[in-house]
């Protein structure tokens, strides 16, 4: 019984830690990308269209990283494939 409770606590902690770390870095990347895009537009206003398109594609890719982390964390919390080995 002690092992099962410990396993569940570790799983919840790991999922929370993964969400925290997995969301911080894409958020920092998005902030830096937006900052650099605005600098580029300020330097060359005629390049607004290509810079904006490239920025949105990059932001979509960065956001997908955070979504992948969320999906993996939800799998750990609600459909953990290792539970069948712990609870016999």
mmCIF file with all atom_site columns, N, CA, C and O in Angstrom, residues 19-73:
data_model
loop_
_atom_site.group_PDB
_atom_site.id
_atom_site.type_symbol
_atom_site.label_atom_id
_atom_site.label_alt_id
_atom_site.label_comp_id
_atom_site.label_asym_id
_atom_site.label_entity_id
_atom_site.label_seq_id
_atom_site.pdbx_PDB_ins_code
_atom_site.Cartn_x
_atom_site.Cartn_y
_atom_site.Cartn_z
_atom_site.occupancy
_atom_site.B_iso_or_equiv
_atom_site.pdbx_formal_charge
_atom_site.auth_seq_id
_atom_site.auth_comp_id
_atom_site.auth_asym_id
_atom_site.auth_atom_id
_atom_site.pdbx_PDB_model_num
ATOM 1   N N  . UNK A 1 19 ? 4.928  20.113 -16.559 1.00 0.00 ? 19 UNK A N  1
ATOM 2   C CA . UNK A 1 19 ? 4.142  21.243 -17.058 1.00 0.00 ? 19 UNK A CA 1
ATOM 3   C C  . UNK A 1 19 ? 4.863  22.559 -16.762 1.00 0.00 ? 19 UNK A C  1
ATOM 4   O O  . UNK A 1 19 ? 4.962  23.437 -17.614 1.00 0.00 ? 19 UNK A O  1
ATOM 5   N N  . UNK A 1 20 ? 5.394  22.694 -15.550 1.00 0.00 ? 20 UNK A N  1
ATOM 6   C CA . UNK A 1 20 ? 6.076  23.934 -15.180 1.00 0.00 ? 20 UNK A CA 1
ATOM 7   C C  . UNK A 1 20 ? 7.286  24.200 -16.071 1.00 0.00 ? 20 UNK A C  1
ATOM 8   O O  . UNK A 1 20 ? 7.437  25.293 -16.623 1.00 0.00 ? 20 UNK A O  1
ATOM 9   N N  . UNK A 1 21 ? 8.138  23.211 -16.222 1.00 0.00 ? 21 UNK A N  1
ATOM 10  C CA . UNK A 1 21 ? 9.339  23.394 -17.027 1.00 0.00 ? 21 UNK A CA 1
ATOM 11  C C  . UNK A 1 21 ? 8.991  23.454 -18.516 1.00 0.00 ? 21 UNK A C  1
ATOM 12  O O  . UNK A 1 21 ? 9.556  24.249 -19.265 1.00 0.00 ? 21 UNK A O  1
ATOM 13  N N  . UNK A 1 22 ? 8.054  22.626 -18.938 1.00 0.00 ? 22 UNK A N  1
ATOM 14  C CA . UNK A 1 22 ? 7.697  22.562 -20.347 1.00 0.00 ? 22 UNK A CA 1
ATOM 15  C C  . UNK A 1 22 ? 6.953  23.771 -20.860 1.00 0.00 ? 22 UNK A C  1
ATOM 16  O O  . UNK A 1 22 ? 6.830  23.953 -22.071 1.00 0.00 ? 22 UNK A O  1
ATOM 17  N N  . UNK A 1 23 ? 6.443  24.608 -19.993 1.00 0.00 ? 23 UNK A N  1
ATOM 18  C CA . UNK A 1 23 ? 5.738  25.808 -20.419 1.00 0.00 ? 23 UNK A CA 1
ATOM 19  C C  . UNK A 1 23 ? 6.630  27.041 -20.289 1.00 0.00 ? 23 UNK A C  1
ATOM 20  O O  . UNK A 1 23 ? 6.483  27.992 -21.060 1.00 0.00 ? 23 UNK A O  1
ATOM 21  N N  . UNK A 1 24 ? 7.567  27.015 -19.372 1.00 0.00 ? 24 UNK A N  1
ATOM 22  C CA . UNK A 1 24 ? 8.440  28.180 -19.169 1.00 0.00 ? 24 UNK A CA 1
ATOM 23  C C  . UNK A 1 24 ? 9.293  28.446 -20.405 1.00 0.00 ? 24 UNK A C  1
ATOM 24  O O  . UNK A 1 24 ? 9.363  29.574 -20.896 1.00 0.00 ? 24 UNK A O  1
ATOM 25  N N  . UNK A 1 25 ? 9.945  27.426 -20.929 1.00 0.00 ? 25 UNK A N  1
ATOM 26  C CA . UNK A 1 25 ? 10.872 27.641 -22.032 1.00 0.00 ? 25 UNK A CA 1
ATOM 27  C C  . UNK A 1 25 ? 10.184 28.039 -23.338 1.00 0.00 ? 25 UNK A C  1
ATOM 28  O O  . UNK A 1 25 ? 10.674 28.952 -24.019 1.00 0.00 ? 25 UNK A O  1
ATOM 29  N N  . UNK A 1 26 ? 9.059  27.435 -23.724 1.00 0.00 ? 26 UNK A N  1
ATOM 30  C CA . UNK A 1 26 ? 8.367  27.968 -24.903 1.00 0.00 ? 26 UNK A CA 1
ATOM 31  C C  . UNK A 1 26 ? 7.878  29.409 -24.702 1.00 0.00 ? 26 UNK A C  1
ATOM 32  O O  . UNK A 1 26 ? 7.896  30.203 -25.637 1.00 0.00 ? 26 UNK A O  1
ATOM 33  N N  . UNK A 1 27 ? 7.471  29.752 -23.491 1.00 0.00 ? 27 UNK A N  1
ATOM 34  C CA . UNK A 1 27 ? 7.036  31.125 -23.238 1.00 0.00 ? 27 UNK A CA 1
ATOM 35  C C  . UNK A 1 27 ? 8.199  32.099 -23.394 1.00 0.00 ? 27 UNK A C  1
ATOM 36  O O  . UNK A 1 27 ? 8.041  33.189 -23.970 1.00 0.00 ? 27 UNK A O  1
ATOM 37  N N  . UNK A 1 28 ? 9.366  31.731 -22.894 1.00 0.00 ? 28 UNK A N  1
ATOM 38  C CA . UNK A 1 28 ? 10.543 32.588 -23.075 1.00 0.00 ? 28 UNK A CA 1
ATOM 39  C C  . UNK A 1 28 ? 10.907 32.697 -24.553 1.00 0.00 ? 28 UNK A C  1
ATOM 40  O O  . UNK A 1 28 ? 11.272 33.784 -25.033 1.00 0.00 ? 28 UNK A O  1
ATOM 41  N N  . UNK A 1 29 ? 10.807 31.600 -25.272 1.00 0.00 ? 29 UNK A N  1
ATOM 42  C CA . UNK A 1 29 ? 11.087 31.621 -26.702 1.00 0.00 ? 29 UNK A CA 1
ATOM 43  C C  . UNK A 1 29 ? 10.104 32.489 -27.471 1.00 0.00 ? 29 UNK A C  1
ATOM 44  O O  . UNK A 1 29 ? 10.484 33.214 -28.397 1.00 0.00 ? 29 UNK A O  1
ATOM 45  N N  . UNK A 1 30 ? 8.842  32.432 -27.090 1.00 0.00 ? 30 UNK A N  1
ATOM 46  C CA . UNK A 1 30 ? 7.839  33.261 -27.753 1.00 0.00 ? 30 UNK A CA 1
ATOM 47  C C  . UNK A 1 30 ? 8.101  34.743 -27.491 1.00 0.00 ? 30 UNK A C  1
ATOM 48  O O  . UNK A 1 30 ? 7.970  35.568 -28.395 1.00 0.00 ? 30 UNK A O  1
ATOM 49  N N  . UNK A 1 31 ? 8.458  35.065 -26.273 1.00 0.00 ? 31 UNK A N  1
ATOM 50  C CA . UNK A 1 31 ? 8.770  36.458 -25.955 1.00 0.00 ? 31 UNK A CA 1
ATOM 51  C C  . UNK A 1 31 ? 9.959  36.973 -26.746 1.00 0.00 ? 31 UNK A C  1
ATOM 52  O O  . UNK A 1 31 ? 9.942  38.085 -27.271 1.00 0.00 ? 31 UNK A O  1
ATOM 53  N N  . UNK A 1 32 ? 10.989 36.152 -26.845 1.00 0.00 ? 32 UNK A N  1
ATOM 54  C CA . UNK A 1 32 ? 12.167 36.557 -27.599 1.00 0.00 ? 32 UNK A CA 1
ATOM 55  C C  . UNK A 1 32 ? 11.854 36.676 -29.090 1.00 0.00 ? 32 UNK A C  1
ATOM 56  O O  . UNK A 1 32 ? 12.314 37.607 -29.761 1.00 0.00 ? 32 UNK A O  1
ATOM 57  N N  . UNK A 1 33 ? 11.067 35.746 -29.623 1.00 0.00 ? 33 UNK A N  1
ATOM 58  C CA . UNK A 1 33 ? 10.699 35.800 -31.045 1.00 0.00 ? 33 UNK A CA 1
ATOM 59  C C  . UNK A 1 33 ? 9.892  37.053 -31.357 1.00 0.00 ? 33 UNK A C  1
ATOM 60  O O  . UNK A 1 33 ? 10.138 37.720 -32.374 1.00 0.00 ? 33 UNK A O  1
ATOM 61  N N  . UNK A 1 34 ? 8.933  37.371 -30.502 1.00 0.00 ? 34 UNK A N  1
ATOM 62  C CA . UNK A 1 34 ? 8.131  38.585 -30.720 1.00 0.00 ? 34 UNK A CA 1
ATOM 63  C C  . UNK A 1 34 ? 8.994  39.834 -30.643 1.00 0.00 ? 34 UNK A C  1
ATOM 64  O O  . UNK A 1 34 ? 8.835  40.757 -31.445 1.00 0.00 ? 34 UNK A O  1
ATOM 65  N N  . UNK A 1 35 ? 9.910  39.855 -29.693 1.00 0.00 ? 35 UNK A N  1
ATOM 66  C CA . UNK A 1 35 ? 10.800 40.999 -29.544 1.00 0.00 ? 35 UNK A CA 1
ATOM 67  C C  . UNK A 1 35 ? 11.653 41.199 -30.796 1.00 0.00 ? 35 UNK A C  1
ATOM 68  O O  . UNK A 1 35 ? 11.776 42.315 -31.313 1.00 0.00 ? 35 UNK A O  1
ATOM 69  N N  . UNK A 1 36 ? 12.237 40.119 -31.290 1.00 0.00 ? 36 UNK A N  1
ATOM 70  C CA . UNK A 1 36 ? 13.090 40.217 -32.483 1.00 0.00 ? 36 UNK A CA 1
ATOM 71  C C  . UNK A 1 36 ? 12.265 40.568 -33.724 1.00 0.00 ? 36 UNK A C  1
ATOM 72  O O  . UNK A 1 36 ? 12.751 41.306 -34.598 1.00 0.00 ? 36 UNK A O  1
ATOM 73  N N  . UNK A 1 37 ? 11.048 40.059 -33.815 1.00 0.00 ? 37 UNK A N  1
ATOM 74  C CA . UNK A 1 37 ? 10.199 40.396 -34.960 1.00 0.00 ? 37 UNK A CA 1
ATOM 75  C C  . UNK A 1 37 ? 9.842  41.878 -34.946 1.00 0.00 ? 37 UNK A C  1
ATOM 76  O O  . UNK A 1 37 ? 9.864  42.542 -35.988 1.00 0.00 ? 37 UNK A O  1
ATOM 77  N N  . UNK A 1 38 ? 9.534  42.407 -33.778 1.00 0.00 ? 38 UNK A N  1
ATOM 78  C CA . UNK A 1 38 ? 9.223  43.831 -33.685 1.00 0.00 ? 38 UNK A CA 1
ATOM 79  C C  . UNK A 1 38 ? 10.434 44.693 -34.008 1.00 0.00 ? 38 UNK A C  1
ATOM 80  O O  . UNK A 1 38 ? 10.317 45.748 -34.637 1.00 0.00 ? 38 UNK A O  1
ATOM 81  N N  . UNK A 1 39 ? 11.624 44.237 -33.587 1.00 0.00 ? 39 UNK A N  1
ATOM 82  C CA . UNK A 1 39 ? 12.841 44.969 -33.946 1.00 0.00 ? 39 UNK A CA 1
ATOM 83  C C  . UNK A 1 39 ? 13.044 44.965 -35.458 1.00 0.00 ? 39 UNK A C  1
ATOM 84  O O  . UNK A 1 39 ? 13.426 45.989 -36.048 1.00 0.00 ? 39 UNK A O  1
ATOM 85  N N  . UNK A 1 40 ? 12.815 43.807 -36.090 1.00 0.00 ? 40 UNK A N  1
ATOM 86  C CA . UNK A 1 40 ? 12.964 43.716 -37.538 1.00 0.00 ? 40 UNK A CA 1
ATOM 87  C C  . UNK A 1 40 ? 11.967 44.589 -38.279 1.00 0.00 ? 40 UNK A C  1
ATOM 88  O O  . UNK A 1 40 ? 12.310 45.238 -39.276 1.00 0.00 ? 40 UNK A O  1
ATOM 89  N N  . UNK A 1 41 ? 10.733 44.632 -37.798 1.00 0.00 ? 41 UNK A N  1
ATOM 90  C CA . UNK A 1 41 ? 9.714  45.479 -38.429 1.00 0.00 ? 41 UNK A CA 1
ATOM 91  C C  . UNK A 1 41 ? 10.049 46.949 -38.225 1.00 0.00 ? 41 UNK A C  1
ATOM 92  O O  . UNK A 1 41 ? 9.836  47.778 -39.122 1.00 0.00 ? 41 UNK A O  1
ATOM 93  N N  . UNK A 1 42 ? 10.605 47.287 -37.070 1.00 0.00 ? 42 UNK A N  1
ATOM 94  C CA . UNK A 1 42 ? 10.973 48.685 -36.825 1.00 0.00 ? 42 UNK A CA 1
ATOM 95  C C  . UNK A 1 42 ? 12.116 49.116 -37.742 1.00 0.00 ? 42 UNK A C  1
ATOM 96  O O  . UNK A 1 42 ? 12.155 50.265 -38.185 1.00 0.00 ? 42 UNK A O  1
ATOM 97  N N  . UNK A 1 43 ? 13.024 48.200 -38.041 1.00 0.00 ? 43 UNK A N  1
ATOM 98  C CA . UNK A 1 43 ? 14.138 48.541 -38.927 1.00 0.00 ? 43 UNK A CA 1
ATOM 99  C C  . UNK A 1 43 ? 13.707 48.622 -40.387 1.00 0.00 ? 43 UNK A C  1
ATOM 100 O O  . UNK A 1 43 ? 14.174 49.478 -41.132 1.00 0.00 ? 43 UNK A O  1
ATOM 101 N N  . UNK A 1 44 ? 12.856 47.680 -40.801 1.00 0.00 ? 44 UNK A N  1
ATOM 102 C CA . UNK A 1 44 ? 12.401 47.629 -42.194 1.00 0.00 ? 44 UNK A CA 1
ATOM 103 C C  . UNK A 1 44 ? 10.883 47.472 -42.233 1.00 0.00 ? 44 UNK A C  1
ATOM 104 O O  . UNK A 1 44 ? 10.368 46.355 -42.309 1.00 0.00 ? 44 UNK A O  1
ATOM 105 N N  . UNK A 1 45 ? 10.155 48.568 -42.175 1.00 0.00 ? 45 UNK A N  1
ATOM 106 C CA . UNK A 1 45 ? 8.690  48.481 -42.166 1.00 0.00 ? 45 UNK A CA 1
ATOM 107 C C  . UNK A 1 45 ? 8.110  47.825 -43.421 1.00 0.00 ? 45 UNK A C  1
ATOM 108 O O  . UNK A 1 45 ? 7.027  47.240 -43.369 1.00 0.00 ? 45 UNK A O  1
ATOM 109 N N  . UNK A 1 46 ? 8.826  47.881 -44.538 1.00 0.00 ? 46 UNK A N  1
ATOM 110 C CA . UNK A 1 46 ? 8.300  47.267 -45.768 1.00 0.00 ? 46 UNK A CA 1
ATOM 111 C C  . UNK A 1 46 ? 8.356  45.742 -45.708 1.00 0.00 ? 46 UNK A C  1
ATOM 112 O O  . UNK A 1 46 ? 7.724  45.065 -46.509 1.00 0.00 ? 46 UNK A O  1
ATOM 113 N N  . UNK A 1 47 ? 9.081  45.171 -44.760 1.00 0.00 ? 47 UNK A N  1
ATOM 114 C CA . UNK A 1 47 ? 9.185  43.708 -44.621 1.00 0.00 ? 47 UNK A CA 1
ATOM 115 C C  . UNK A 1 47 ? 8.212  43.164 -43.579 1.00 0.00 ? 47 UNK A C  1
ATOM 116 O O  . UNK A 1 47 ? 8.393  42.060 -43.081 1.00 0.00 ? 47 UNK A O  1
ATOM 117 N N  . UNK A 1 48 ? 7.177  43.919 -43.278 1.00 0.00 ? 48 UNK A N  1
ATOM 118 C CA . UNK A 1 48 ? 6.218  43.507 -42.247 1.00 0.00 ? 48 UNK A CA 1
ATOM 119 C C  . UNK A 1 48 ? 5.528  42.186 -42.586 1.00 0.00 ? 48 UNK A C  1
ATOM 120 O O  . UNK A 1 48 ? 5.392  41.312 -41.736 1.00 0.00 ? 48 UNK A O  1
ATOM 121 N N  . UNK A 1 49 ? 5.118  42.021 -43.834 1.00 0.00 ? 49 UNK A N  1
ATOM 122 C CA . UNK A 1 49 ? 4.405  40.805 -44.239 1.00 0.00 ? 49 UNK A CA 1
ATOM 123 C C  . UNK A 1 49 ? 5.217  39.532 -44.056 1.00 0.00 ? 49 UNK A C  1
ATOM 124 O O  . UNK A 1 49 ? 4.782  38.605 -43.357 1.00 0.00 ? 49 UNK A O  1
ATOM 125 N N  . UNK A 1 50 ? 6.417  39.454 -44.656 1.00 0.00 ? 50 UNK A N  1
ATOM 126 C CA . UNK A 1 50 ? 7.214  38.226 -44.480 1.00 0.00 ? 50 UNK A CA 1
ATOM 127 C C  . UNK A 1 50 ? 7.638  37.970 -43.036 1.00 0.00 ? 50 UNK A C  1
ATOM 128 O O  . UNK A 1 50 ? 7.645  36.814 -42.585 1.00 0.00 ? 50 UNK A O  1
ATOM 129 N N  . UNK A 1 51 ? 7.940  39.032 -42.321 1.00 0.00 ? 51 UNK A N  1
ATOM 130 C CA . UNK A 1 51 ? 8.340  38.854 -40.914 1.00 0.00 ? 51 UNK A CA 1
ATOM 131 C C  . UNK A 1 51 ? 7.170  38.327 -40.100 1.00 0.00 ? 51 UNK A C  1
ATOM 132 O O  . UNK A 1 51 ? 7.319  37.420 -39.277 1.00 0.00 ? 51 UNK A O  1
ATOM 133 N N  . UNK A 1 52 ? 5.986  38.863 -40.337 1.00 0.00 ? 52 UNK A N  1
ATOM 134 C CA . UNK A 1 52 ? 4.801  38.426 -39.584 1.00 0.00 ? 52 UNK A CA 1
ATOM 135 C C  . UNK A 1 52 ? 4.456  36.968 -39.881 1.00 0.00 ? 52 UNK A C  1
ATOM 136 O O  . UNK A 1 52 ? 4.136  36.204 -38.965 1.00 0.00 ? 52 UNK A O  1
ATOM 137 N N  . UNK A 1 53 ? 4.529  36.590 -41.153 1.00 0.00 ? 53 UNK A N  1
ATOM 138 C CA . UNK A 1 53 ? 4.231  35.196 -41.504 1.00 0.00 ? 53 UNK A CA 1
ATOM 139 C C  . UNK A 1 53 ? 5.213  34.240 -40.836 1.00 0.00 ? 53 UNK A C  1
ATOM 140 O O  . UNK A 1 53 ? 4.814  33.221 -40.262 1.00 0.00 ? 53 UNK A O  1
ATOM 141 N N  . UNK A 1 54 ? 6.484  34.570 -40.913 1.00 0.00 ? 54 UNK A N  1
ATOM 142 C CA . UNK A 1 54 ? 7.495  33.725 -40.296 1.00 0.00 ? 54 UNK A CA 1
ATOM 143 C C  . UNK A 1 54 ? 7.320  33.682 -38.781 1.00 0.00 ? 54 UNK A C  1
ATOM 144 O O  . UNK A 1 54 ? 7.472  32.626 -38.156 1.00 0.00 ? 54 UNK A O  1
ATOM 145 N N  . UNK A 1 55 ? 6.967  34.808 -38.190 1.00 0.00 ? 55 UNK A N  1
ATOM 146 C CA . UNK A 1 55 ? 6.742  34.870 -36.746 1.00 0.00 ? 55 UNK A CA 1
ATOM 147 C C  . UNK A 1 55 ? 5.586  33.963 -36.341 1.00 0.00 ? 55 UNK A C  1
ATOM 148 O O  . UNK A 1 55 ? 5.697  33.206 -35.367 1.00 0.00 ? 55 UNK A O  1
ATOM 149 N N  . UNK A 1 56 ? 4.486  34.010 -37.085 1.00 0.00 ? 56 UNK A N  1
ATOM 150 C CA . UNK A 1 56 ? 3.327  33.204 -36.706 1.00 0.00 ? 56 UNK A CA 1
ATOM 151 C C  . UNK A 1 56 ? 3.600  31.714 -36.844 1.00 0.00 ? 56 UNK A C  1
ATOM 152 O O  . UNK A 1 56 ? 3.142  30.911 -36.032 1.00 0.00 ? 56 UNK A O  1
ATOM 153 N N  . UNK A 1 57 ? 4.363  31.323 -37.856 1.00 0.00 ? 57 UNK A N  1
ATOM 154 C CA . UNK A 1 57 ? 4.717  29.908 -38.004 1.00 0.00 ? 57 UNK A CA 1
ATOM 155 C C  . UNK A 1 57 ? 5.603  29.476 -36.837 1.00 0.00 ? 57 UNK A C  1
ATOM 156 O O  . UNK A 1 57 ? 5.406  28.416 -36.237 1.00 0.00 ? 57 UNK A O  1
ATOM 157 N N  . UNK A 1 58 ? 6.576  30.314 -36.497 1.00 0.00 ? 58 UNK A N  1
ATOM 158 C CA . UNK A 1 58 ? 7.454  30.001 -35.364 1.00 0.00 ? 58 UNK A CA 1
ATOM 159 C C  . UNK A 1 58 ? 6.701  29.933 -34.046 1.00 0.00 ? 58 UNK A C  1
ATOM 160 O O  . UNK A 1 58 ? 6.941  29.042 -33.224 1.00 0.00 ? 58 UNK A O  1
ATOM 161 N N  . UNK A 1 59 ? 5.776  30.852 -33.843 1.00 0.00 ? 59 UNK A N  1
ATOM 162 C CA . UNK A 1 59 ? 4.984  30.838 -32.608 1.00 0.00 ? 59 UNK A CA 1
ATOM 163 C C  . UNK A 1 59 ? 4.094  29.601 -32.543 1.00 0.00 ? 59 UNK A C  1
ATOM 164 O O  . UNK A 1 59 ? 3.898  29.036 -31.461 1.00 0.00 ? 59 UNK A O  1
ATOM 165 N N  . UNK A 1 60 ? 3.571  29.172 -33.671 1.00 0.00 ? 60 UNK A N  1
ATOM 166 C CA . UNK A 1 60 ? 2.746  27.955 -33.684 1.00 0.00 ? 60 UNK A CA 1
ATOM 167 C C  . UNK A 1 60 ? 3.580  26.741 -33.299 1.00 0.00 ? 60 UNK A C  1
ATOM 168 O O  . UNK A 1 60 ? 3.129  25.871 -32.548 1.00 0.00 ? 60 UNK A O  1
ATOM 169 N N  . UNK A 1 61 ? 4.806  26.676 -33.798 1.00 0.00 ? 61 UNK A N  1
ATOM 170 C CA . UNK A 1 61 ? 5.678  25.555 -33.452 1.00 0.00 ? 61 UNK A CA 1
ATOM 171 C C  . UNK A 1 61 ? 6.052  25.587 -31.973 1.00 0.00 ? 61 UNK A C  1
ATOM 172 O O  . UNK A 1 61 ? 6.077  24.549 -31.308 1.00 0.00 ? 61 UNK A O  1
ATOM 173 N N  . UNK A 1 62 ? 6.332  26.766 -31.445 1.00 0.00 ? 62 UNK A N  1
ATOM 174 C CA . UNK A 1 62 ? 6.652  26.869 -30.023 1.00 0.00 ? 62 UNK A CA 1
ATOM 175 C C  . UNK A 1 62 ? 5.457  26.502 -29.153 1.00 0.00 ? 62 UNK A C  1
ATOM 176 O O  . UNK A 1 62 ? 5.607  25.849 -28.121 1.00 0.00 ? 62 UNK A O  1
ATOM 177 N N  . UNK A 1 63 ? 4.286  26.911 -29.571 1.00 0.00 ? 63 UNK A N  1
ATOM 178 C CA . UNK A 1 63 ? 3.086  26.592 -28.795 1.00 0.00 ? 63 UNK A CA 1
ATOM 179 C C  . UNK A 1 63 ? 2.802  25.095 -28.827 1.00 0.00 ? 63 UNK A C  1
ATOM 180 O O  . UNK A 1 63 ? 2.297  24.535 -27.854 1.00 0.00 ? 63 UNK A O  1
ATOM 181 N N  . UNK A 1 64 ? 3.117  24.446 -29.938 1.00 0.00 ? 64 UNK A N  1
ATOM 182 C CA . UNK A 1 64 ? 2.887  23.005 -30.014 1.00 0.00 ? 64 UNK A CA 1
ATOM 183 C C  . UNK A 1 64 ? 3.769  22.255 -29.015 1.00 0.00 ? 64 UNK A C  1
ATOM 184 O O  . UNK A 1 64 ? 3.367  21.209 -28.502 1.00 0.00 ? 64 UNK A O  1
ATOM 185 N N  . UNK A 1 65 ? 4.948  22.769 -28.725 1.00 0.00 ? 65 UNK A N  1
ATOM 186 C CA . UNK A 1 65 ? 5.791  22.142 -27.702 1.00 0.00 ? 65 UNK A CA 1
ATOM 187 C C  . UNK A 1 65 ? 5.090  22.139 -26.346 1.00 0.00 ? 65 UNK A C  1
ATOM 188 O O  . UNK A 1 65 ? 5.095  21.132 -25.629 1.00 0.00 ? 65 UNK A O  1
ATOM 189 N N  . UNK A 1 66 ? 4.500  23.255 -25.989 1.00 0.00 ? 66 UNK A N  1
ATOM 190 C CA . UNK A 1 66 ? 3.785  23.330 -24.712 1.00 0.00 ? 66 UNK A CA 1
ATOM 191 C C  . UNK A 1 66 ? 2.578  22.395 -24.700 1.00 0.00 ? 66 UNK A C  1
ATOM 192 O O  . UNK A 1 66 ? 2.272  21.782 -23.676 1.00 0.00 ? 66 UNK A O  1
ATOM 193 N N  . UNK A 1 67 ? 1.918  22.258 -25.832 1.00 0.00 ? 67 UNK A N  1
ATOM 194 C CA . UNK A 1 67 ? 0.762  21.362 -25.901 1.00 0.00 ? 67 UNK A CA 1
ATOM 195 C C  . UNK A 1 67 ? 1.203  19.907 -25.765 1.00 0.00 ? 67 UNK A C  1
ATOM 196 O O  . UNK A 1 67 ? 0.530  19.098 -25.117 1.00 0.00 ? 67 UNK A O  1
ATOM 197 N N  . UNK A 1 68 ? 2.341  19.548 -26.356 1.00 0.00 ? 68 UNK A N  1
ATOM 198 C CA . UNK A 1 68 ? 2.862  18.186 -26.211 1.00 0.00 ? 68 UNK A CA 1
ATOM 199 C C  . UNK A 1 68 ? 3.169  17.875 -24.753 1.00 0.00 ? 68 UNK A C  1
ATOM 200 O O  . UNK A 1 68 ? 2.893  16.778 -24.268 1.00 0.00 ? 68 UNK A O  1
ATOM 201 N N  . UNK A 1 69 ? 3.744  18.830 -24.046 1.00 0.00 ? 69 UNK A N  1
ATOM 202 C CA . UNK A 1 69 ? 4.040  18.628 -22.626 1.00 0.00 ? 69 UNK A CA 1
ATOM 203 C C  . UNK A 1 69 ? 2.746  18.436 -21.846 1.00 0.00 ? 69 UNK A C  1
ATOM 204 O O  . UNK A 1 69 ? 2.661  17.570 -20.972 1.00 0.00 ? 69 UNK A O  1
ATOM 205 N N  . UNK A 1 70 ? 1.735  19.213 -22.159 1.00 0.00 ? 70 UNK A N  1
ATOM 206 C CA . UNK A 1 70 ? 0.448  19.073 -21.485 1.00 0.00 ? 70 UNK A CA 1
ATOM 207 C C  . UNK A 1 70 ? -0.152 17.687 -21.740 1.00 0.00 ? 70 UNK A C  1
ATOM 208 O O  . UNK A 1 70 ? -0.657 17.048 -20.813 1.00 0.00 ? 70 UNK A O  1
ATOM 209 N N  . UNK A 1 71 ? -0.077 17.213 -22.965 1.00 0.00 ? 71 UNK A N  1
ATOM 210 C CA . UNK A 1 71 ? -0.639 15.897 -23.301 1.00 0.00 ? 71 UNK A CA 1
ATOM 211 C C  . UNK A 1 71 ? 0.089  14.791 -22.541 1.00 0.00 ? 71 UNK A C  1
ATOM 212 O O  . UNK A 1 71 ? -0.531 13.888 -21.971 1.00 0.00 ? 71 UNK A O  1
ATOM 213 N N  . UNK A 1 72 ? 1.416  14.841 -22.518 1.00 0.00 ? 72 UNK A N  1
ATOM 214 C CA . UNK A 1 72 ? 2.181  13.823 -21.801 1.00 0.00 ? 72 UNK A CA 1
ATOM 215 C C  . UNK A 1 72 ? 1.867  13.866 -20.309 1.00 0.00 ? 72 UNK A C  1
ATOM 216 O O  . UNK A 1 72 ? 1.715  12.823 -19.657 1.00 0.00 ? 72 UNK A O  1
ATOM 217 N N  . UNK A 1 73 ? 1.730  15.051 -19.750 1.00 0.00 ? 73 UNK A N  1
ATOM 218 C CA . UNK A 1 73 ? 1.404  15.170 -18.330 1.00 0.00 ? 73 UNK A CA 1
ATOM 219 C C  . UNK A 1 73 ? 0.011  14.623 -18.031 1.00 0.00 ? 73 UNK A C  1
ATOM 220 O O  . UNK A 1 73 ? -0.196 13.959 -17.014 1.00 0.00 ? 73 UNK A O  1
#
